PDB file of C-alpha atoms and ligand atoms in Angstrom:
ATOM      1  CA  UNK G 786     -92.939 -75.193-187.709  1.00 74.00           C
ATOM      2  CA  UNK G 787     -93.936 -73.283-190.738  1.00 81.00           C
ATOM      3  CA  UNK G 788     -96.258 -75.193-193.412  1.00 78.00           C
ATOM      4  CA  UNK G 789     -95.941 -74.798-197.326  1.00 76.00           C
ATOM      5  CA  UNK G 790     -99.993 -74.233-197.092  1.00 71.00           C
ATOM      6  CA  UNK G 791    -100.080 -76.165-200.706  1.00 77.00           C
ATOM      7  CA  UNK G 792    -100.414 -80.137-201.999  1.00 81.00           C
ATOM      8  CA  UNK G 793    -102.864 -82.179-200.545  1.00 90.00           C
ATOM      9  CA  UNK G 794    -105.057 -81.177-197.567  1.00 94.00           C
ATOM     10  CA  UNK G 795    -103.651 -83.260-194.343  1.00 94.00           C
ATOM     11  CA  UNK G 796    -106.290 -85.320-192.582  1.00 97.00           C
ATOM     12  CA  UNK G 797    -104.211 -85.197-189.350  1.00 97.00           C
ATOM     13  CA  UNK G 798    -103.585 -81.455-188.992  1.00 97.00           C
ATOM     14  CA  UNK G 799    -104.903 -80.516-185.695  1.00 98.00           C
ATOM     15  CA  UNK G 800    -107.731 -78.039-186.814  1.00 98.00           C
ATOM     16  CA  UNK G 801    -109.197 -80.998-188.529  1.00 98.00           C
ATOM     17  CA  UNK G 802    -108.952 -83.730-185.168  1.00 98.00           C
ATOM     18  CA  UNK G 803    -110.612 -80.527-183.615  1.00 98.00           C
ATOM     19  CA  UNK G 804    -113.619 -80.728-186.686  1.00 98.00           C
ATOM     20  CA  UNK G 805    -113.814 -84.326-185.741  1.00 98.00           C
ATOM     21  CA  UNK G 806    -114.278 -83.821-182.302  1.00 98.00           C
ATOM     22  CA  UNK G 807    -111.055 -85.665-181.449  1.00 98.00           C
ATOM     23  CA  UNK G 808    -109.471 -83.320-179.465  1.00 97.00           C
ATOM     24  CA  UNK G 809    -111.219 -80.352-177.314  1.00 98.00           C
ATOM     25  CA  UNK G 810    -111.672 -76.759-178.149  1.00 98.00           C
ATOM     26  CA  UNK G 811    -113.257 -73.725-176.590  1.00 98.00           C
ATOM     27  CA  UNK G 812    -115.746 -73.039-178.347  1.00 98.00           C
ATOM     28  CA  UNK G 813    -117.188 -69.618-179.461  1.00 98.00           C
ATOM     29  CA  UNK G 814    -119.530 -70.366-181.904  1.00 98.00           C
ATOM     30  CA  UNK G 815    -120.744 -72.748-184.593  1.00 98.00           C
ATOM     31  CA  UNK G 816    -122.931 -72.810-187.736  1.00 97.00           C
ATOM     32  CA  UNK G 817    -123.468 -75.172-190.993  1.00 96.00           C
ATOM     33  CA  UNK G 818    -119.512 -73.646-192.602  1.00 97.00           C
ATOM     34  CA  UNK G 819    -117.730 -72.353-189.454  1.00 98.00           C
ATOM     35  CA  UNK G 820    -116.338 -73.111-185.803  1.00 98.00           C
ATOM     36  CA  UNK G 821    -114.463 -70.229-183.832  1.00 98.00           C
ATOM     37  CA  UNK G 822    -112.634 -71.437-180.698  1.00 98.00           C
ATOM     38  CA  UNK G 823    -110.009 -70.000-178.487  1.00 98.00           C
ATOM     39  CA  UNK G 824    -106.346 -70.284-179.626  1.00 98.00           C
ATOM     40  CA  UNK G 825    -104.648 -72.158-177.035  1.00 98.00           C
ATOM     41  CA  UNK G 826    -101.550 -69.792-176.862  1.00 98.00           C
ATOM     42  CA  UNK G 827    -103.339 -66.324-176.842  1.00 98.00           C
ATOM     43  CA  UNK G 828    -101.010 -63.416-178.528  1.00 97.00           C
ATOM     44  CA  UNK G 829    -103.602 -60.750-177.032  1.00 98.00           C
ATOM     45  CA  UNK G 830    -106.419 -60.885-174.450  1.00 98.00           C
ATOM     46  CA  UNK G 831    -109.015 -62.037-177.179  1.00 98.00           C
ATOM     47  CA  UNK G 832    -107.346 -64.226-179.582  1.00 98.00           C
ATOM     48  CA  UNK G 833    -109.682 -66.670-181.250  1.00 98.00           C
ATOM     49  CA  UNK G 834    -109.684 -68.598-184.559  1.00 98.00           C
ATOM     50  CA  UNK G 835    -112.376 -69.344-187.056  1.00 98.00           C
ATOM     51  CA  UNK G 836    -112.002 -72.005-189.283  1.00 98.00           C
ATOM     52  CA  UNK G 837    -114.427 -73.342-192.292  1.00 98.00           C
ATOM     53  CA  UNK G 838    -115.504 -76.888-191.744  1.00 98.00           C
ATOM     54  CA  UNK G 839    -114.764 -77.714-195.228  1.00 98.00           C
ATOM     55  CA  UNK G 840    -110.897 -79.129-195.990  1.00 98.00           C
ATOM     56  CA  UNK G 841    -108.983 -76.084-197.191  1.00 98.00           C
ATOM     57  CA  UNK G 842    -105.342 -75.612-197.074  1.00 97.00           C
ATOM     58  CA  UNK G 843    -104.736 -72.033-197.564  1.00 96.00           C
ATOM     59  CA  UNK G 844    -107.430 -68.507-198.797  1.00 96.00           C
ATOM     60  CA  UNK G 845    -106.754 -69.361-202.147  1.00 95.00           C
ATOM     61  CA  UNK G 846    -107.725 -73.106-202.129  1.00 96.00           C
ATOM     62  CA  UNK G 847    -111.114 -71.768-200.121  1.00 97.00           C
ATOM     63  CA  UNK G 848    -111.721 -69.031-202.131  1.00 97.00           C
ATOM     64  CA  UNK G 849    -111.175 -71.517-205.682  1.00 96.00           C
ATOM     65  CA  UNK G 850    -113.105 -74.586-204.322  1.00 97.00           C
ATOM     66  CA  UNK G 851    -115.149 -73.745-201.854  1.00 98.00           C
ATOM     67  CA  UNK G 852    -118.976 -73.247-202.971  1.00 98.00           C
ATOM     68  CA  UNK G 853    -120.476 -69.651-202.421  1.00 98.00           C
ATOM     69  CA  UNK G 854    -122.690 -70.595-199.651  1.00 98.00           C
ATOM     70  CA  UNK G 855    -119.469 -71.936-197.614  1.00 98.00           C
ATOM     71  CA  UNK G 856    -116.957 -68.332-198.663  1.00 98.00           C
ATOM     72  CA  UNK G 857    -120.145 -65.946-197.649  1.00 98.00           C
ATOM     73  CA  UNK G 858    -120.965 -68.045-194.273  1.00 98.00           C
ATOM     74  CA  UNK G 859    -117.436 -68.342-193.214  1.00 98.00           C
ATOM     75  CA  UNK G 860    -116.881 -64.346-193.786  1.00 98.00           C
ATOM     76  CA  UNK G 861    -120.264 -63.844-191.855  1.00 98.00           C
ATOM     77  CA  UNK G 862    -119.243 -66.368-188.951  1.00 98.00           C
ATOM     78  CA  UNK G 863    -116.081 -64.117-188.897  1.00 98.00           C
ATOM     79  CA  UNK G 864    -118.061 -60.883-188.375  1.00 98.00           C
ATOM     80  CA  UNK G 865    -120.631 -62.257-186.033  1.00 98.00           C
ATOM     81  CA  UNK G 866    -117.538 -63.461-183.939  1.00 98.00           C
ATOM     82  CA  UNK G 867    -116.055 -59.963-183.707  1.00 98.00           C
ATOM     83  CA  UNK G 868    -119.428 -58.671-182.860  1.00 98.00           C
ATOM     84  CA  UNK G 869    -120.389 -61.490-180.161  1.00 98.00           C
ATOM     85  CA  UNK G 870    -116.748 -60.724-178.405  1.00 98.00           C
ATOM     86  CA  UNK G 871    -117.617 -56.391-178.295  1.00 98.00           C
ATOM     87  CA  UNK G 872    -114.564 -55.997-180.496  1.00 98.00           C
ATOM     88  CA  UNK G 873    -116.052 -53.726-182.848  1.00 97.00           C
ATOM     89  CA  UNK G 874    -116.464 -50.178-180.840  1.00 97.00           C
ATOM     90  CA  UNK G 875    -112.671 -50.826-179.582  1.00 98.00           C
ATOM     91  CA  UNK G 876    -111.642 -52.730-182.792  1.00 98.00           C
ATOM     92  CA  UNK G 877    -109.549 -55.466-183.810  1.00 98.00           C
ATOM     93  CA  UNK G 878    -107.769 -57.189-186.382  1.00 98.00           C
ATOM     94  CA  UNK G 879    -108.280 -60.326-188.389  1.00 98.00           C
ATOM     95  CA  UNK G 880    -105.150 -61.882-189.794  1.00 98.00           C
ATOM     96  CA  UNK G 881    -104.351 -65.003-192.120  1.00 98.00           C
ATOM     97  CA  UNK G 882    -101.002 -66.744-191.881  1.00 96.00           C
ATOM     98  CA  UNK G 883    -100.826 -68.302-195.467  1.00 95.00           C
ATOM     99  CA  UNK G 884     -97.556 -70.481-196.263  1.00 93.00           C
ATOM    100  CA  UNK G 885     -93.744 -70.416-195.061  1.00 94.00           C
ATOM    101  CA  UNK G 886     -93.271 -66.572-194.999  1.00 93.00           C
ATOM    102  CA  UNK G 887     -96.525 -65.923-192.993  1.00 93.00           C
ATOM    103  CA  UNK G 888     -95.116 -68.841-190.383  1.00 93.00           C
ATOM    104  CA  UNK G 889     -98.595 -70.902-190.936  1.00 95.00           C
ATOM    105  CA  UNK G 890     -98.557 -74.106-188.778  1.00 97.00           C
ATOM    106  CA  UNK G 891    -101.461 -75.321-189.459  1.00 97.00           C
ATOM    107  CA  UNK G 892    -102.271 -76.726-192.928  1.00 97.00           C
ATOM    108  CA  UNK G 893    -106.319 -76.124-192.548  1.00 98.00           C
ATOM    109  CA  UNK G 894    -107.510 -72.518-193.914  1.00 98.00           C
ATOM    110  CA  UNK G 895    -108.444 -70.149-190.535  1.00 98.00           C
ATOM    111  CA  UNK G 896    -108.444 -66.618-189.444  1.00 98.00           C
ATOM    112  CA  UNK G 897    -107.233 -64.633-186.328  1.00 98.00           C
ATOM    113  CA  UNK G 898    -109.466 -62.524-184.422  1.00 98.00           C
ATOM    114  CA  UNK G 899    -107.070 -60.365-181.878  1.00 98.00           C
ATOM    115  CA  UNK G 900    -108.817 -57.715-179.498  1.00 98.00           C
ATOM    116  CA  UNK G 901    -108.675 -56.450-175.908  1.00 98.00           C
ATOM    117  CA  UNK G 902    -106.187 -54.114-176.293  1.00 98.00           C
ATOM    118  CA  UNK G 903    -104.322 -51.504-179.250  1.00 97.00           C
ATOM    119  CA  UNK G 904    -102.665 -54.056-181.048  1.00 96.00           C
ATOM    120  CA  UNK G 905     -99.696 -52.353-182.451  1.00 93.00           C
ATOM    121  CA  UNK G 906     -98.153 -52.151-185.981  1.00 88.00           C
ATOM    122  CA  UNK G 907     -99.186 -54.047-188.745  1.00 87.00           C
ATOM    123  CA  UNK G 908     -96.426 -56.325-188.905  1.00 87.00           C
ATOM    124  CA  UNK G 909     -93.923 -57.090-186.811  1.00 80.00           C
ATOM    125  CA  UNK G 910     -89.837 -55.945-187.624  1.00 75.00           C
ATOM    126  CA  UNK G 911     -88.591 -59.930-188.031  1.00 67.00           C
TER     127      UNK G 911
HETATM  128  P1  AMP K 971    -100.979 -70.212-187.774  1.00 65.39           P
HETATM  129  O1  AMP K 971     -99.554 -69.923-187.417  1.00 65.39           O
HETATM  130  O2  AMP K 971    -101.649 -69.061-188.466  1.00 65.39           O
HETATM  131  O3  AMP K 971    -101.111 -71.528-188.543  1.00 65.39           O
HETATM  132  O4  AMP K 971    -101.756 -70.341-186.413  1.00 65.39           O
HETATM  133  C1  AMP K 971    -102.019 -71.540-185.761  1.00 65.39           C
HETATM  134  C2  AMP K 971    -102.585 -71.184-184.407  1.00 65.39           C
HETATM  135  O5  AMP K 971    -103.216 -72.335-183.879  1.00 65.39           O
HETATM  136  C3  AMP K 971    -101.539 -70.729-183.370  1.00 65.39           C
HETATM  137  O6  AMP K 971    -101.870 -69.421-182.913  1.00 65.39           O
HETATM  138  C4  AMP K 971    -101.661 -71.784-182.261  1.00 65.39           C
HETATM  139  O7  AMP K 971    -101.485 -71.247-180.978  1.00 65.39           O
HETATM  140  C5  AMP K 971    -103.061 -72.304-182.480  1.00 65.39           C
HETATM  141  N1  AMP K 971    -103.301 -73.664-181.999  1.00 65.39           N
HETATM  142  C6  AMP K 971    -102.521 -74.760-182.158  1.00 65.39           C
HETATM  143  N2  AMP K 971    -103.105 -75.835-181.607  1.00 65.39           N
HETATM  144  C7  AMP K 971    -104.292 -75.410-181.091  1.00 65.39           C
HETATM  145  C8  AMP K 971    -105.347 -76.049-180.401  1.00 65.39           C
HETATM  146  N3  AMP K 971    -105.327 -77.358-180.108  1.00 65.39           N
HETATM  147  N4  AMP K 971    -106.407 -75.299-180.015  1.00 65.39           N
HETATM  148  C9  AMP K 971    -106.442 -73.974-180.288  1.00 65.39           C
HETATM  149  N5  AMP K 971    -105.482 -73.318-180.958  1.00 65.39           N
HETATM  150  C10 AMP K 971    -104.416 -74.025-181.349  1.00 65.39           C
END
């Protein structure tokens, strides 16, 4: 179910248990700000998410609270992602689901990495 992706930051969203190492992930990388893991329902042969380890709801509550340090190494975790995977000679697309009419489920600030094959228009008809 879609998420407002405002108010407070929910301690129980899974992205955090993940952070917490309550639950598993597949992970594809770490550092001090970032962890990139699989998505669990993959929309395209590489489909992974990258999420700052700091609490963030939506881009705008990362990009206002967040320190510098935490916005440049959370864009730089997202490029050295793409680059680890070999998406960049074939290309891919990084997408952010912010709020009700993006259909964001989960109230913790993270990007899409999709790949592996042409990914179609830009947004879908619905
Ligand atoms: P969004 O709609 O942008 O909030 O995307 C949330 C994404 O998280 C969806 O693509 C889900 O498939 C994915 N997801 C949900 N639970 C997990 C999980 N435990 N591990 C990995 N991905 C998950």
């Amino acid at each position: 179910m879609a998420v407002k992706g405002l108010g407070d930051y929910d301690e129980g969203n899974i992205f955090a248990k993940i952070l917490r190492g309550e639950i598993p992930c597949k992970k594809v990388f770490e550092d001090a700000f970032s962890l990139a893991f699989h998505d669990i329902a993959p929309q395209a042969p590489v489909h992974v998410l990258v999420i700052p380890r700091g609490k963030y709801i939506s881009l705008a509550d990362f990009t206002a609270k967040a320190s510098d340090a935490e916005i440049a190494g959370f864009f730089r975790a997202v490029g050295t992602v793409a680059k680890m995977l070999e998406l960049e000679a074939p290309g891919y697309r990084v997408l952010a689901n912010m709020g009700e009419h993006s259909g964001q489920e989960i109230p913790h600030f993270h990007v899409h990495i999709f790949g592996g094959r042409p990914l179609g228009r830009m947004l879908s008809e619905t």
